[in-house]
Each structure stands twice: as C-alpha cells, then as structure tokens.
Amino acid sequence: MALLFLILLPLFGVGESQPSNPLNQTDLQVAMDDMRTSFYYGFVILLKILNSAPNSLHEGQITFLMPNDEELSKVALKLDNLQDFILSHSIPSELLLSHLLHFPNGTLVPSSVPNKMLRITNSGRLGLFVNNARVVTPNVCLNSLITCHGISTSMTFDSADSYPIKSSFVHVKRRPALH
Ligand SMILES: *[C@@H]1O[C@H](CO)[C@@H](O)[C@H](O)[C@H]1NC(C)=O
Ligand SMILES: *[C@@H]1O[C@H](CO)[C@@H](O)[C@H](O)[C@H]1NC(C)=O
C-alpha cells in the first residue's frame, strides 16, 4: 500500500482577518515572461484575465502548474470558474522540481483551493505526476519568486482526496475544543 503523507504547507491568508495583498505584480510579470518563453501562452492569458479582477491572486509563495495551450483549449472554462481553475492549478508554496522529487511517494499537498488536494506520485521512468497530470516541463519560471511547471493535461480531482474546507481546519488548531 502506498504510504500516504499529508503535508500541511502554509496557506496564505488562512485564519488572518486582515485582507491579503495582491500578488507581487513585478514577480507576476517576470513569471509570465518566463511562461511565454516556454510557449505557455494560454496560461498567461488566463492569468492576465484573472489578475485584472481585484483580490483574485494573493501575495505569498506560489507554484503554478500549467497545461499547454492545446490542453487548455479542451477545458470547459467560464469566467465564473476561472479563479477556481487557476488556483486549483497552483500550490501555495514555492516548489521546484527538486522539492517535488523529495516528497515521499503519494504525498498530498493542498492546492490553492482549500478543499482540493494534489497528490504527488513518483512513477520512476514514467515521470512525476501531480494528480493525473505528468510534469513535462519543470522549472519554467526561474526569474522571480513565482515557480511554475508545465504539465501534460489539466488537473482532475479525486473527491476522496478533498479536504474539509479551509476554515474548519484552521479553527480546529486555533480554538479550544467546544464543550
Ligand atoms: C515585488 O518583488 C520585487 C522583486 O522580487 C521587489 O523588488 C519588490 O519590492 C516587491 N514589491 C512588493 C510590493 O513587495
Ligand atoms: C509510487 O506509487 C505508485 C502508485 O501509488 C507506484 O506505481 C509507483 O511505482 C511508486 N513509485 C515508487 C518510486 O515507488
């Protein structure tokens, strides 16, 4: 049976009452330049649309997982679910390929969407998978604090891996037990 680890990465904004600041725009522009250099044009366009909406990308470490343009064109996307799509394709932590490779096989990491978890599977020669998607172009973003990797397809989520919503898991730690 695969060993299952749950890594609790710092989730930005969690449990904080003050509104979080937007993602550093300098870093974002540099990261988008890196993405363009590796032909992830569609993902850049989606990021620009999302970034134009206030309060949609928050400051803090982030790793984007980017399907290529052909894969993105297959996704049923609406403006309503753009934020969910982008955030579920990101991890609120700076994870280079070397970090991902050091996770125990089967590690679950939170995506930037509170109840969506990502499972890191090391399939040896077949490659490193995040959920159903293989990391095909690692470390695309290297010139800013934002990290990003190209993945083989858009992510699907196993409902068994979902986690109780953010607020409940934060409150368990912060509040004394109710009697
Ligand atoms: C954004 O990031 C750049 C480069 O990493 C840094 O020089 C700048 O101070 C940051 N801006 C803010 C508002 O944190
Ligand atoms: C990781 O787990 C998957 C299935 O859970 C298995 O197919 C794979 O061989 C494992 N990788 C290693 C390096 O043990």
PDB file of C-alpha atoms and ligand atoms in Angstrom:
ATOM      1  CA  MET A   1       0.000   0.000   0.000  1.00  0.00           C
ATOM      2  CA  ALA A   2       1.281   3.400  -0.889  1.00  0.00           C
ATOM      3  CA  LEU A   3       2.473   5.445   2.003  1.00  0.00           C
ATOM      4  CA  LEU A   4       0.292   8.449   2.461  1.00  0.00           C
ATOM      5  CA  PHE A   5       1.646  11.661   3.832  1.00  0.00           C
ATOM      6  CA  LEU A   6      -0.199  14.850   4.336  1.00  0.00           C
ATOM      7  CA  ILE A   7       1.993  17.883   4.141  1.00  0.00           C
ATOM      8  CA  LEU A   8       0.485  20.984   5.595  1.00  0.00           C
ATOM      9  CA  LEU A   9       2.017  23.841   3.729  1.00  0.00           C
ATOM     10  CA  PRO A  10       1.452  27.355   4.929  1.00  0.00           C
ATOM     11  CA  LEU A  11      -1.718  28.544   3.267  1.00  0.00           C
ATOM     12  CA  PHE A  12      -1.566  32.250   2.699  1.00  0.00           C
ATOM     13  CA  GLY A  13      -4.268  34.293   4.269  1.00  0.00           C
ATOM     14  CA  VAL A  14      -5.540  31.362   6.288  1.00  0.00           C
ATOM     15  CA  GLY A  15      -7.034  32.402   9.548  1.00  0.00           C
ATOM     16  CA  GLU A  16      -5.965  36.000   9.076  1.00  0.00           C
ATOM     17  CA  SER A  17      -8.710  38.510   9.420  1.00  0.00           C
ATOM     18  CA  GLN A  18      -6.924  41.297   7.555  1.00  0.00           C
ATOM     19  CA  PRO A  19      -7.392  41.198   3.767  1.00  0.00           C
ATOM     20  CA  SER A  20      -4.320  39.877   1.978  1.00  0.00           C
ATOM     21  CA  ASN A  21      -2.406  41.921  -0.520  1.00  0.00           C
ATOM     22  CA  PRO A  22      -2.370  41.157  -4.221  1.00  0.00           C
ATOM     23  CA  LEU A  23       0.370  39.001  -5.685  1.00  0.00           C
ATOM     24  CA  ASN A  24       3.557  40.974  -6.327  1.00  0.00           C
ATOM     25  CA  GLN A  25       2.987  42.377  -9.808  1.00  0.00           C
ATOM     26  CA  THR A  26       6.687  42.600 -10.646  1.00  0.00           C
ATOM     27  CA  ASP A  27       7.096  38.900  -9.883  1.00  0.00           C
ATOM     28  CA  LEU A  28       3.955  38.073 -11.827  1.00  0.00           C
ATOM     29  CA  GLN A  29       5.143  39.955 -14.929  1.00  0.00           C
ATOM     30  CA  VAL A  30       8.545  38.248 -14.784  1.00  0.00           C
ATOM     31  CA  ALA A  31       6.896  34.845 -14.294  1.00  0.00           C
ATOM     32  CA  MET A  32       4.614  35.480 -17.279  1.00  0.00           C
ATOM     33  CA  ASP A  33       7.684  36.347 -19.378  1.00  0.00           C
ATOM     34  CA  ASP A  34       9.175  33.001 -18.363  1.00  0.00           C
ATOM     35  CA  MET A  35       5.929  31.237 -19.277  1.00  0.00           C
ATOM     36  CA  ARG A  36       5.846  32.903 -22.698  1.00  0.00           C
ATOM     37  CA  THR A  37       9.442  31.891 -23.335  1.00  0.00           C
ATOM     38  CA  SER A  38       8.288  28.281 -22.933  1.00  0.00           C
ATOM     39  CA  PHE A  39       5.143  28.814 -25.062  1.00  0.00           C
ATOM     40  CA  TYR A  40       2.562  28.668 -22.267  1.00  0.00           C
ATOM     41  CA  TYR A  41       0.612  31.476 -23.931  1.00  0.00           C
ATOM     42  CA  GLY A  42      -2.852  30.295 -22.960  1.00  0.00           C
ATOM     43  CA  PHE A  43      -1.980  30.101 -19.294  1.00  0.00           C
ATOM     44  CA  VAL A  44      -0.543  33.633 -19.442  1.00  0.00           C
ATOM     45  CA  ILE A  45      -3.767  34.927 -20.993  1.00  0.00           C
ATOM     46  CA  LEU A  46      -5.830  33.295 -18.255  1.00  0.00           C
ATOM     47  CA  LEU A  47      -3.552  34.746 -15.581  1.00  0.00           C
ATOM     48  CA  LYS A  48      -3.919  38.212 -17.073  1.00  0.00           C
ATOM     49  CA  ILE A  49      -7.696  37.964 -17.078  1.00  0.00           C
ATOM     50  CA  LEU A  50      -7.711  36.710 -13.501  1.00  0.00           C
ATOM     51  CA  ASN A  51      -5.189  39.330 -12.395  1.00  0.00           C
ATOM     52  CA  SER A  52      -7.433  42.076 -13.754  1.00  0.00           C
ATOM     53  CA  ALA A  53     -10.086  41.091 -11.226  1.00  0.00           C
ATOM     54  CA  PRO A  54      -9.375  42.585  -7.813  1.00  0.00           C
ATOM     55  CA  ASN A  55      -8.455  40.254  -4.974  1.00  0.00           C
ATOM     56  CA  SER A  56      -8.112  37.126  -7.081  1.00  0.00           C
ATOM     57  CA  LEU A  57      -4.389  36.399  -6.755  1.00  0.00           C
ATOM     58  CA  HIS A  58      -2.969  36.890  -3.295  1.00  0.00           C
ATOM     59  CA  GLU A  59       0.548  37.602  -2.167  1.00  0.00           C
ATOM     60  CA  GLY A  60       2.682  34.758  -0.952  1.00  0.00           C
ATOM     61  CA  GLN A  61       4.656  31.907  -2.401  1.00  0.00           C
ATOM     62  CA  ILE A  62       3.035  30.171  -5.321  1.00  0.00           C
ATOM     63  CA  THR A  63       3.783  27.419  -7.811  1.00  0.00           C
ATOM     64  CA  PHE A  64       1.671  27.294 -10.956  1.00  0.00           C
ATOM     65  CA  LEU A  65       1.045  24.014 -12.781  1.00  0.00           C
ATOM     66  CA  MET A  66       0.386  24.839 -16.404  1.00  0.00           C
ATOM     67  CA  PRO A  67      -1.284  22.710 -19.056  1.00  0.00           C
ATOM     68  CA  ASN A  68      -0.107  23.699 -22.542  1.00  0.00           C
ATOM     69  CA  ASP A  69      -2.288  25.619 -24.989  1.00  0.00           C
ATOM     70  CA  GLU A  70      -3.692  22.530 -26.687  1.00  0.00           C
ATOM     71  CA  GLU A  71      -4.761  21.049 -23.359  1.00  0.00           C
ATOM     72  CA  LEU A  72      -6.157  24.354 -22.105  1.00  0.00           C
ATOM     73  CA  SER A  73      -8.281  24.677 -25.230  1.00  0.00           C
ATOM     74  CA  LYS A  74     -10.097  21.485 -24.206  1.00  0.00           C
ATOM     75  CA  VAL A  75     -11.097  22.789 -20.790  1.00  0.00           C
ATOM     76  CA  ALA A  76     -14.687  23.866 -20.224  1.00  0.00           C
ATOM     77  CA  LEU A  77     -13.866  27.297 -18.838  1.00  0.00           C
ATOM     78  CA  LYS A  78     -16.204  30.058 -17.835  1.00  0.00           C
ATOM     79  CA  LEU A  79     -15.398  33.404 -16.280  1.00  0.00           C
ATOM     80  CA  ASP A  80     -17.149  32.121 -13.173  1.00  0.00           C
ATOM     81  CA  ASN A  81     -14.753  29.254 -12.693  1.00  0.00           C
ATOM     82  CA  LEU A  82     -11.549  30.841 -13.972  1.00  0.00           C
ATOM     83  CA  GLN A  83     -10.277  31.626 -10.490  1.00  0.00           C
ATOM     84  CA  ASP A  84     -11.066  28.119  -9.291  1.00  0.00           C
ATOM     85  CA  PHE A  85      -9.315  26.675 -12.334  1.00  0.00           C
ATOM     86  CA  ILE A  86      -6.129  28.719 -11.915  1.00  0.00           C
ATOM     87  CA  LEU A  87      -5.967  28.304  -8.149  1.00  0.00           C
ATOM     88  CA  SER A  88      -6.597  24.576  -8.350  1.00  0.00           C
ATOM     89  CA  HIS A  89      -3.629  24.511 -10.742  1.00  0.00           C
ATOM     90  CA  SER A  90      -1.366  26.098  -8.168  1.00  0.00           C
ATOM     91  CA  ILE A  91       0.238  25.276  -4.846  1.00  0.00           C
ATOM     92  CA  PRO A  92       0.626  27.966  -2.168  1.00  0.00           C
ATOM     93  CA  SER A  93       4.336  27.270  -1.745  1.00  0.00           C
ATOM     94  CA  GLU A  94       7.493  27.575  -3.794  1.00  0.00           C
ATOM     95  CA  LEU A  95       8.135  24.062  -5.103  1.00  0.00           C
ATOM     96  CA  LEU A  96      10.893  23.440  -7.603  1.00  0.00           C
ATOM     97  CA  LEU A  97      11.191  20.036  -9.260  1.00  0.00           C
ATOM     98  CA  SER A  98      13.882  19.076  -6.751  1.00  0.00           C
ATOM     99  CA  HIS A  99      11.413  19.685  -3.924  1.00  0.00           C
ATOM    100  CA  LEU A 100       8.670  17.692  -5.614  1.00  0.00           C
ATOM    101  CA  LEU A 101      11.071  14.791  -6.168  1.00  0.00           C
ATOM    102  CA  HIS A 102      11.883  14.694  -2.475  1.00  0.00           C
ATOM    103  CA  PHE A 103       8.309  14.246  -1.350  1.00  0.00           C
ATOM    104  CA  PRO A 104       7.511  10.711  -0.273  1.00  0.00           C
ATOM    105  CA  ASN A 105       5.549   8.926  -2.987  1.00  0.00           C
ATOM    106  CA  GLY A 106       1.857   9.681  -2.643  1.00  0.00           C
ATOM    107  CA  THR A 107       2.272  12.903  -0.672  1.00  0.00           C
ATOM    108  CA  LEU A 108      -0.811  15.084  -0.628  1.00  0.00           C
ATOM    109  CA  VAL A 109      -0.266  18.813  -0.892  1.00  0.00           C
ATOM    110  CA  PRO A 110      -3.009  21.417  -0.789  1.00  0.00           C
ATOM    111  CA  SER A 111      -3.732  23.316  -3.962  1.00  0.00           C
ATOM    112  CA  SER A 112      -4.590  26.992  -3.569  1.00  0.00           C
ATOM    113  CA  VAL A 113      -8.253  25.965  -3.487  1.00  0.00           C
ATOM    114  CA  PRO A 114      -8.959  24.974   0.112  1.00  0.00           C
ATOM    115  CA  ASN A 115     -10.783  21.709  -0.474  1.00  0.00           C
ATOM    116  CA  LYS A 116      -8.747  20.465  -3.425  1.00  0.00           C
ATOM    117  CA  MET A 117      -5.703  18.343  -2.728  1.00  0.00           C
ATOM    118  CA  LEU A 118      -2.915  17.387  -5.104  1.00  0.00           C
ATOM    119  CA  ARG A 119      -1.244  14.001  -4.906  1.00  0.00           C
ATOM    120  CA  ILE A 120       2.424  13.827  -5.875  1.00  0.00           C
ATOM    121  CA  THR A 121       3.250  10.439  -7.373  1.00  0.00           C
ATOM    122  CA  ASN A 122       6.722   9.455  -8.445  1.00  0.00           C
ATOM    123  CA  SER A 123       6.341   6.855 -11.167  1.00  0.00           C
ATOM    124  CA  GLY A 124      10.041   6.426 -11.791  1.00  0.00           C
ATOM    125  CA  ARG A 125      10.734   6.345 -15.510  1.00  0.00           C
ATOM    126  CA  LEU A 126       7.164   7.321 -16.314  1.00  0.00           C
ATOM    127  CA  GLY A 127       7.785  10.582 -14.533  1.00  0.00           C
ATOM    128  CA  LEU A 128       6.465  12.671 -11.721  1.00  0.00           C
ATOM    129  CA  PHE A 129       2.705  13.109 -11.545  1.00  0.00           C
ATOM    130  CA  VAL A 130       0.577  15.681  -9.801  1.00  0.00           C
ATOM    131  CA  ASN A 131      -2.831  14.022  -9.619  1.00  0.00           C
ATOM    132  CA  ASN A 132      -3.450  12.828 -13.176  1.00  0.00           C
ATOM    133  CA  ALA A 133      -1.002  15.231 -14.823  1.00  0.00           C
ATOM    134  CA  ARG A 134       2.635  14.484 -15.550  1.00  0.00           C
ATOM    135  CA  VAL A 135       5.203  17.218 -15.015  1.00  0.00           C
ATOM    136  CA  VAL A 136       6.562  17.619 -18.543  1.00  0.00           C
ATOM    137  CA  THR A 137       8.457  20.919 -18.391  1.00  0.00           C
ATOM    138  CA  PRO A 138       9.772  21.513 -14.886  1.00  0.00           C
ATOM    139  CA  ASN A 139      11.083  24.814 -13.550  1.00  0.00           C
ATOM    140  CA  VAL A 140       9.794  27.103 -16.296  1.00  0.00           C
ATOM    141  CA  CYS A 141       9.693  30.137 -14.015  1.00  0.00           C
ATOM    142  CA  LEU A 142      13.146  30.787 -12.611  1.00  0.00           C
ATOM    143  CA  ASN A 143      13.491  34.552 -12.627  1.00  0.00           C
ATOM    144  CA  SER A 144      11.089  35.577  -9.898  1.00  0.00           C
ATOM    145  CA  LEU A 145       9.776  34.263  -6.615  1.00  0.00           C
ATOM    146  CA  ILE A 146       6.982  32.544  -8.525  1.00  0.00           C
ATOM    147  CA  THR A 147       7.619  28.949  -9.517  1.00  0.00           C
ATOM    148  CA  CYS A 148       5.887  27.120 -12.379  1.00  0.00           C
ATOM    149  CA  HIS A 149       5.941  23.807 -14.210  1.00  0.00           C
ATOM    150  CA  GLY A 150       4.391  22.626 -17.452  1.00  0.00           C
ATOM    151  CA  ILE A 151       2.049  19.658 -17.010  1.00  0.00           C
ATOM    152  CA  SER A 152       0.677  17.166 -19.521  1.00  0.00           C
ATOM    153  CA  THR A 153      -3.025  17.846 -19.038  1.00  0.00           C
ATOM    154  CA  SER A 154      -5.414  19.841 -16.923  1.00  0.00           C
ATOM    155  CA  MET A 155      -5.863  18.551 -13.431  1.00  0.00           C
ATOM    156  CA  THR A 156      -8.708  16.380 -12.284  1.00  0.00           C
ATOM    157  CA  PHE A 157      -9.545  15.956  -8.621  1.00  0.00           C
ATOM    158  CA  ASP A 158     -10.337  12.776  -6.806  1.00  0.00           C
ATOM    159  CA  SER A 159     -13.106  13.619  -4.372  1.00  0.00           C
ATOM    160  CA  ALA A 160     -11.574  11.159  -1.906  1.00  0.00           C
ATOM    161  CA  ASP A 161      -8.579  13.485  -1.663  1.00  0.00           C
ATOM    162  CA  SER A 162     -10.563  16.561  -0.883  1.00  0.00           C
ATOM    163  CA  TYR A 163     -10.107  18.075   2.464  1.00  0.00           C
ATOM    164  CA  PRO A 164     -12.573  19.810   4.753  1.00  0.00           C
ATOM    165  CA  ILE A 165     -12.853  23.468   3.935  1.00  0.00           C
ATOM    166  CA  LYS A 166     -10.066  25.771   4.966  1.00  0.00           C
ATOM    167  CA  SER A 167     -11.867  27.468   7.806  1.00  0.00           C
ATOM    168  CA  SER A 168     -12.677  24.266   9.621  1.00  0.00           C
ATOM    169  CA  PHE A 169      -9.151  23.009   9.526  1.00  0.00           C
ATOM    170  CA  VAL A 170      -7.736  26.258  10.709  1.00  0.00           C
ATOM    171  CA  HIS A 171     -10.216  26.647  13.510  1.00  0.00           C
ATOM    172  CA  VAL A 172      -9.508  23.206  14.885  1.00  0.00           C
ATOM    173  CA  LYS A 173      -5.977  24.380  15.599  1.00  0.00           C
ATOM    174  CA  ARG A 174      -6.789  27.809  16.900  1.00  0.00           C
ATOM    175  CA  ARG A 175      -9.862  27.394  19.011  1.00  0.00           C
ATOM    176  CA  PRO A 176     -10.070  25.392  22.203  1.00  0.00           C
ATOM    177  CA  ALA A 177     -12.444  22.466  21.898  1.00  0.00           C
ATOM    178  CA  LEU A 178     -16.091  23.285  22.324  1.00  0.00           C
ATOM    179  CA  HIS A 179     -17.766  21.507  25.185  1.00  0.00           C
TER     180      HIS A 179
HETATM  181  C1  LIG B   1       7.965  42.735  -5.627  1.00  0.00           C
HETATM  182  O1  LIG B   1       9.072  41.936  -5.962  1.00  0.00           O
HETATM  183  C2  LIG B   1      10.207  42.681  -6.381  1.00  0.00           C
HETATM  184  C3  LIG B   1      11.241  41.718  -6.909  1.00  0.00           C
HETATM  185  O2  LIG B   1      11.193  40.464  -6.290  1.00  0.00           O
HETATM  186  C4  LIG B   1      10.679  43.505  -5.200  1.00  0.00           C
HETATM  187  O3  LIG B   1      11.825  44.262  -5.580  1.00  0.00           O
HETATM  188  C5  LIG B   1       9.566  44.425  -4.769  1.00  0.00           C
HETATM  189  O4  LIG B   1       9.957  45.137  -3.614  1.00  0.00           O
HETATM  190  C6  LIG B   1       8.299  43.643  -4.463  1.00  0.00           C
HETATM  191  N1  LIG B   1       7.194  44.557  -4.222  1.00  0.00           N
HETATM  192  C7  LIG B   1       6.451  44.490  -3.148  1.00  0.00           C
HETATM  193  C8  LIG B   1       5.329  45.467  -3.065  1.00  0.00           C
HETATM  194  O5  LIG B   1       6.627  43.657  -2.257  1.00  0.00           O
HETATM  195  C1  LIG B   2       4.659   5.378  -6.261  1.00  0.00           C
HETATM  196  O1  LIG B   2       3.350   4.898  -6.126  1.00  0.00           O
HETATM  197  C2  LIG B   2       2.770   4.456  -7.331  1.00  0.00           C
HETATM  198  C3  LIG B   2       1.328   4.045  -7.069  1.00  0.00           C
HETATM  199  O2  LIG B   2       0.835   4.562  -5.913  1.00  0.00           O
HETATM  200  C4  LIG B   2       3.559   3.297  -7.880  1.00  0.00           C
HETATM  201  O3  LIG B   2       3.009   2.916  -9.118  1.00  0.00           O
HETATM  202  C5  LIG B   2       4.997   3.754  -8.095  1.00  0.00           C
HETATM  203  O4  LIG B   2       5.786   2.677  -8.539  1.00  0.00           O
HETATM  204  C6  LIG B   2       5.567   4.295  -6.807  1.00  0.00           C
HETATM  205  N1  LIG B   2       6.898   4.835  -7.086  1.00  0.00           N
HETATM  206  C7  LIG B   2       7.965   4.490  -6.413  1.00  0.00           C
HETATM  207  C8  LIG B   2       9.231   5.172  -6.820  1.00  0.00           C
HETATM  208  O5  LIG B   2       7.946   3.664  -5.523  1.00  0.00           O
END
